């Protein structure tokens, strides 16, 4: 249920929190529709079943798919098990034109994804990384992989801790350095920290990035 007061804290998954705050007009074009998931504590297979039902109804209208590679492969396996045959996703989404994979690498799942997404010769792949910590980065050029632009036009403030100031277990050394974008250097690696514009709370994302460009900020 949408939050009714500013002070409410959603006790739910990150994706659900994003969904319930999405405007009505935008929500019309988004699957899965959360209203179709009747059970609040539905397990993963029940959610897969709900998604399959919605794709059977609305799949021809889907042009963009956002999914983690492993989740997508597991979903395709579930669909094939339901049909007792291998089902390529083109049967459910024949007009799919863009696959946005959430994560940092797809090399381990590339072979499986080739089968799952087979038969869609014009499909474009792009990368999108986001997390509840505030990290938000996307592949600006679909032709250049592993180059992500950090979105810095919102309410998130990025800071960079040199990898030399971070222990192997992720802890910071004493008196570690913490740089804003005007102090970072091209080609150097940093642990990414995000905070609000006011700087009230900084959160380590646990992600080490290499600076490939500063304006715009590309890692």
Tab-separated table of C-alpha atoms in Angstrom:
chain	number	residue	atom	x	y	z
A	1	UNK	CA	0.000	0.000	0.000
A	2	UNK	CA	1.409	3.451	-0.882
A	3	UNK	CA	2.936	5.374	1.980
A	4	UNK	CA	0.501	7.846	3.518
A	5	UNK	CA	2.848	9.952	5.657
A	6	UNK	CA	6.300	11.337	5.082
A	7	UNK	CA	7.581	9.633	8.225
A	8	UNK	CA	6.509	6.120	7.214
A	9	UNK	CA	9.282	3.630	6.586
A	10	UNK	CA	8.402	0.847	4.117
A	11	UNK	CA	9.013	-2.655	5.439
A	12	UNK	CA	9.260	-4.354	2.083
A	13	UNK	CA	11.672	-5.197	-0.700
A	14	UNK	CA	13.433	-2.389	-2.554
A	15	UNK	CA	11.660	-3.162	-5.837
A	16	UNK	CA	8.266	-3.131	-4.117
A	17	UNK	CA	9.051	0.203	-2.455
A	18	UNK	CA	9.908	1.693	-5.852
A	19	UNK	CA	6.763	0.255	-7.404
A	20	UNK	CA	4.291	1.587	-4.847
A	21	UNK	CA	5.749	5.103	-5.144
A	22	UNK	CA	5.511	5.144	-8.940
A	23	UNK	CA	2.821	7.408	-10.368
A	24	UNK	CA	-0.382	5.928	-11.783
A	25	UNK	CA	0.377	6.878	-15.378
A	26	UNK	CA	3.839	5.294	-15.314
A	27	UNK	CA	2.548	2.262	-13.439
A	28	UNK	CA	0.185	1.478	-16.317
A	29	UNK	CA	3.162	0.564	-18.473
A	30	UNK	CA	5.027	-1.522	-15.935
A	31	UNK	CA	5.030	-5.287	-15.320
A	32	UNK	CA	4.649	-7.095	-13.025
A	33	UNK	CA	1.684	-5.148	-11.689
A	34	UNK	CA	1.902	-5.458	-7.938
A	35	UNK	CA	-1.881	-5.526	-7.605
A	36	UNK	CA	-1.784	-8.888	-9.368
A	37	UNK	CA	0.350	-10.360	-6.601
A	38	UNK	CA	-2.351	-11.060	-4.047
A	39	UNK	CA	-0.220	-12.725	-1.387
A	40	UNK	CA	2.097	-10.326	0.399
A	41	UNK	CA	4.411	-13.177	1.386
A	42	UNK	CA	4.428	-14.958	-1.960
A	43	UNK	CA	7.533	-17.039	-2.555
A	44	UNK	CA	9.783	-16.815	-5.588
A	45	UNK	CA	7.975	-19.482	-7.618
A	46	UNK	CA	4.608	-17.855	-6.955
A	47	UNK	CA	6.002	-14.549	-8.196
A	48	UNK	CA	7.328	-16.318	-11.296
A	49	UNK	CA	3.859	-17.773	-11.894
A	50	UNK	CA	2.294	-14.315	-11.582
A	51	UNK	CA	4.824	-12.855	-14.015
A	52	UNK	CA	4.175	-15.661	-16.488
A	53	UNK	CA	0.423	-15.022	-16.347
A	54	UNK	CA	0.947	-11.316	-17.001
A	55	UNK	CA	3.319	-11.937	-19.902
A	56	UNK	CA	0.826	-14.319	-21.478
A	57	UNK	CA	-1.665	-11.440	-21.417
A	58	UNK	CA	0.525	-8.397	-22.061
A	59	UNK	CA	3.769	-9.873	-23.440
A	60	UNK	CA	3.312	-8.504	-26.957
A	61	UNK	CA	3.345	-4.971	-25.523
A	62	UNK	CA	6.686	-5.420	-23.736
A	63	UNK	CA	9.634	-3.694	-25.402
A	64	UNK	CA	12.066	-3.293	-22.458
A	65	UNK	CA	13.010	-6.006	-19.969
A	66	UNK	CA	14.860	-5.222	-16.720
A	67	UNK	CA	16.208	-8.247	-14.839
A	68	UNK	CA	19.239	-9.701	-13.134
A	69	UNK	CA	20.797	-12.336	-15.464
A	70	UNK	CA	20.432	-15.186	-12.962
A	71	UNK	CA	16.822	-14.273	-12.172
A	72	UNK	CA	15.992	-14.186	-15.873
A	73	UNK	CA	17.551	-17.605	-16.434
A	74	UNK	CA	15.672	-19.047	-13.449
A	75	UNK	CA	12.432	-17.576	-14.770
A	76	UNK	CA	13.024	-19.093	-18.213
A	77	UNK	CA	13.669	-22.473	-16.584
A	78	UNK	CA	10.413	-22.137	-14.624
A	79	UNK	CA	8.480	-21.341	-17.819
A	80	UNK	CA	9.991	-24.341	-19.608
A	81	UNK	CA	9.082	-26.594	-16.706
A	82	UNK	CA	5.491	-25.356	-16.825
A	83	UNK	CA	5.283	-26.034	-20.559
A	84	UNK	CA	7.287	-29.313	-20.438
A	85	UNK	CA	9.477	-27.971	-23.254
A	86	UNK	CA	12.119	-25.329	-23.793
A	87	UNK	CA	10.472	-21.918	-24.208
A	88	UNK	CA	12.522	-19.012	-25.564
A	89	UNK	CA	11.388	-15.673	-24.209
A	90	UNK	CA	10.608	-14.447	-27.718
A	91	UNK	CA	7.422	-16.530	-27.468
A	92	UNK	CA	6.278	-14.422	-24.524
A	93	UNK	CA	7.800	-11.080	-25.594
A	94	UNK	CA	8.105	-11.102	-29.404
A	95	UNK	CA	8.609	-7.323	-29.583
A	96	UNK	CA	11.349	-7.105	-26.961
A	97	UNK	CA	13.981	-4.627	-28.146
A	98	UNK	CA	16.093	-3.800	-25.050
A	99	UNK	CA	17.361	-6.038	-22.257
A	100	UNK	CA	18.628	-4.063	-19.254
A	101	UNK	CA	20.635	-6.350	-16.986
A	102	UNK	CA	21.069	-5.341	-13.366
A	103	UNK	CA	24.418	-6.424	-12.015
A	104	UNK	CA	28.099	-6.002	-12.703
A	105	UNK	CA	29.001	-8.819	-15.043
A	106	UNK	CA	27.170	-11.261	-17.314
A	107	UNK	CA	30.128	-13.343	-18.481
A	108	UNK	CA	29.131	-16.368	-16.362
A	109	UNK	CA	25.570	-16.379	-17.714
A	110	UNK	CA	26.232	-15.304	-21.290
A	111	UNK	CA	25.786	-18.780	-22.822
A	112	UNK	CA	22.509	-19.415	-20.993
A	113	UNK	CA	21.212	-15.947	-21.853
A	114	UNK	CA	21.984	-16.562	-25.527
A	115	UNK	CA	19.555	-19.500	-25.459
A	116	UNK	CA	16.920	-17.710	-23.401
A	117	UNK	CA	16.979	-14.560	-25.579
A	118	UNK	CA	17.565	-16.369	-28.864
A	119	UNK	CA	15.535	-15.392	-31.910
A	120	UNK	CA	15.614	-11.655	-31.135
A	121	UNK	CA	18.343	-10.476	-33.546
A	122	UNK	CA	17.740	-6.741	-32.984
A	123	UNK	CA	17.802	-6.955	-29.200
A	124	UNK	CA	20.098	-4.424	-27.506
A	125	UNK	CA	21.753	-5.191	-24.165
A	126	UNK	CA	22.665	-2.519	-21.648
A	127	UNK	CA	23.751	-2.445	-18.012
A	128	UNK	CA	22.013	-0.690	-15.118
A	129	UNK	CA	23.221	-0.783	-11.524
A	130	UNK	CA	21.131	0.486	-8.645
A	131	UNK	CA	20.745	-0.294	-4.967
A	132	UNK	CA	18.924	0.968	-1.857
A	133	UNK	CA	22.208	2.636	-0.820
A	134	UNK	CA	21.631	5.263	-3.506
A	135	UNK	CA	24.064	3.930	-6.113
A	136	UNK	CA	22.654	4.546	-9.579
A	137	UNK	CA	24.684	4.020	-12.745
A	138	UNK	CA	23.844	3.011	-16.276
A	139	UNK	CA	25.494	2.149	-19.571
A	140	UNK	CA	25.134	5.338	-21.585
A	141	UNK	CA	26.371	3.818	-24.863
A	142	UNK	CA	24.927	0.383	-25.697
A	143	UNK	CA	27.956	-0.293	-27.911
A	144	UNK	CA	30.530	0.103	-25.116
A	145	UNK	CA	30.280	-2.390	-22.265
A	146	UNK	CA	31.634	-1.994	-18.746
A	147	UNK	CA	31.486	1.805	-18.924
A	148	UNK	CA	28.862	3.136	-16.541
A	149	UNK	CA	27.821	6.725	-16.020
A	150	UNK	CA	27.085	7.626	-12.400
A	151	UNK	CA	23.909	9.682	-12.257
A	152	UNK	CA	24.820	12.795	-10.293
A	153	UNK	CA	21.818	15.023	-10.983
A	154	UNK	CA	19.623	13.813	-8.136
A	155	UNK	CA	19.786	13.891	-4.358
A	156	UNK	CA	22.796	11.569	-4.064
A	157	UNK	CA	26.271	12.893	-3.281
A	158	UNK	CA	29.192	10.631	-4.255
A	159	UNK	CA	32.466	10.379	-2.383
A	160	UNK	CA	35.522	8.298	-3.220
A	161	UNK	CA	37.867	6.482	-0.837
A	162	UNK	CA	41.224	5.460	-2.395
A	163	UNK	CA	41.588	1.667	-2.412
A	164	UNK	CA	44.865	2.104	-0.533
A	165	UNK	CA	42.772	3.253	2.451
A	166	UNK	CA	40.589	0.129	2.511
A	167	UNK	CA	41.469	-3.213	4.089
A	168	UNK	CA	40.753	-6.451	2.229
A	169	UNK	CA	37.698	-7.087	4.425
A	170	UNK	CA	36.175	-3.719	3.486
A	171	UNK	CA	37.062	-1.799	6.652
A	172	UNK	CA	38.603	1.639	6.323
A	173	UNK	CA	42.045	2.403	7.678
A	174	UNK	CA	42.336	5.001	10.401
A	175	UNK	CA	42.157	8.583	9.065
A	176	UNK	CA	41.145	7.330	5.615
A	177	UNK	CA	40.816	9.866	2.819
A	178	UNK	CA	37.391	10.733	1.405
A	179	UNK	CA	37.306	12.740	-1.815
A	180	UNK	CA	34.547	14.565	-3.689
A	181	UNK	CA	34.516	14.474	-7.496
A	182	UNK	CA	36.746	17.546	-7.777
A	183	UNK	CA	39.617	15.653	-6.096
A	184	UNK	CA	39.543	12.293	-7.912
A	185	UNK	CA	42.016	11.333	-10.634
A	186	UNK	CA	41.561	9.563	-13.946
A	187	UNK	CA	42.584	5.914	-14.005
A	188	UNK	CA	42.578	5.575	-10.207
A	189	UNK	CA	40.433	3.101	-8.259
A	190	UNK	CA	38.205	4.114	-5.358
A	191	UNK	CA	35.638	2.593	-3.035
A	192	UNK	CA	32.376	4.406	-3.716
A	193	UNK	CA	30.504	6.050	-0.824
A	194	UNK	CA	27.094	7.693	-1.232
A	195	UNK	CA	25.266	10.139	1.001
A	196	UNK	CA	22.498	12.711	0.841
A	197	UNK	CA	23.228	16.192	-0.472
A	198	UNK	CA	23.188	17.378	3.127
A	199	UNK	CA	25.854	14.829	4.015
A	200	UNK	CA	23.976	13.585	7.081
A	201	UNK	CA	24.726	9.911	6.468
A	202	UNK	CA	27.344	8.275	4.257
A	203	UNK	CA	26.964	4.660	3.152
A	204	UNK	CA	29.685	2.476	1.663
A	205	UNK	CA	28.382	0.734	-1.450
A	206	UNK	CA	31.115	-1.915	-1.251
A	207	UNK	CA	31.856	-1.245	-4.928
A	208	UNK	CA	35.349	-0.439	-6.175
A	209	UNK	CA	35.269	1.688	-9.314
A	210	UNK	CA	37.928	2.888	-11.737
A	211	UNK	CA	37.538	6.471	-12.951
A	212	UNK	CA	37.327	6.501	-16.753
A	213	UNK	CA	35.972	10.031	-17.161
A	214	UNK	CA	35.216	12.864	-14.765
A	215	UNK	CA	32.808	15.113	-16.685
A	216	UNK	CA	30.470	13.331	-17.146
A	217	UNK	CA	31.358	10.891	-14.373
A	218	UNK	CA	32.051	7.496	-15.959
A	219	UNK	CA	33.429	4.440	-14.148
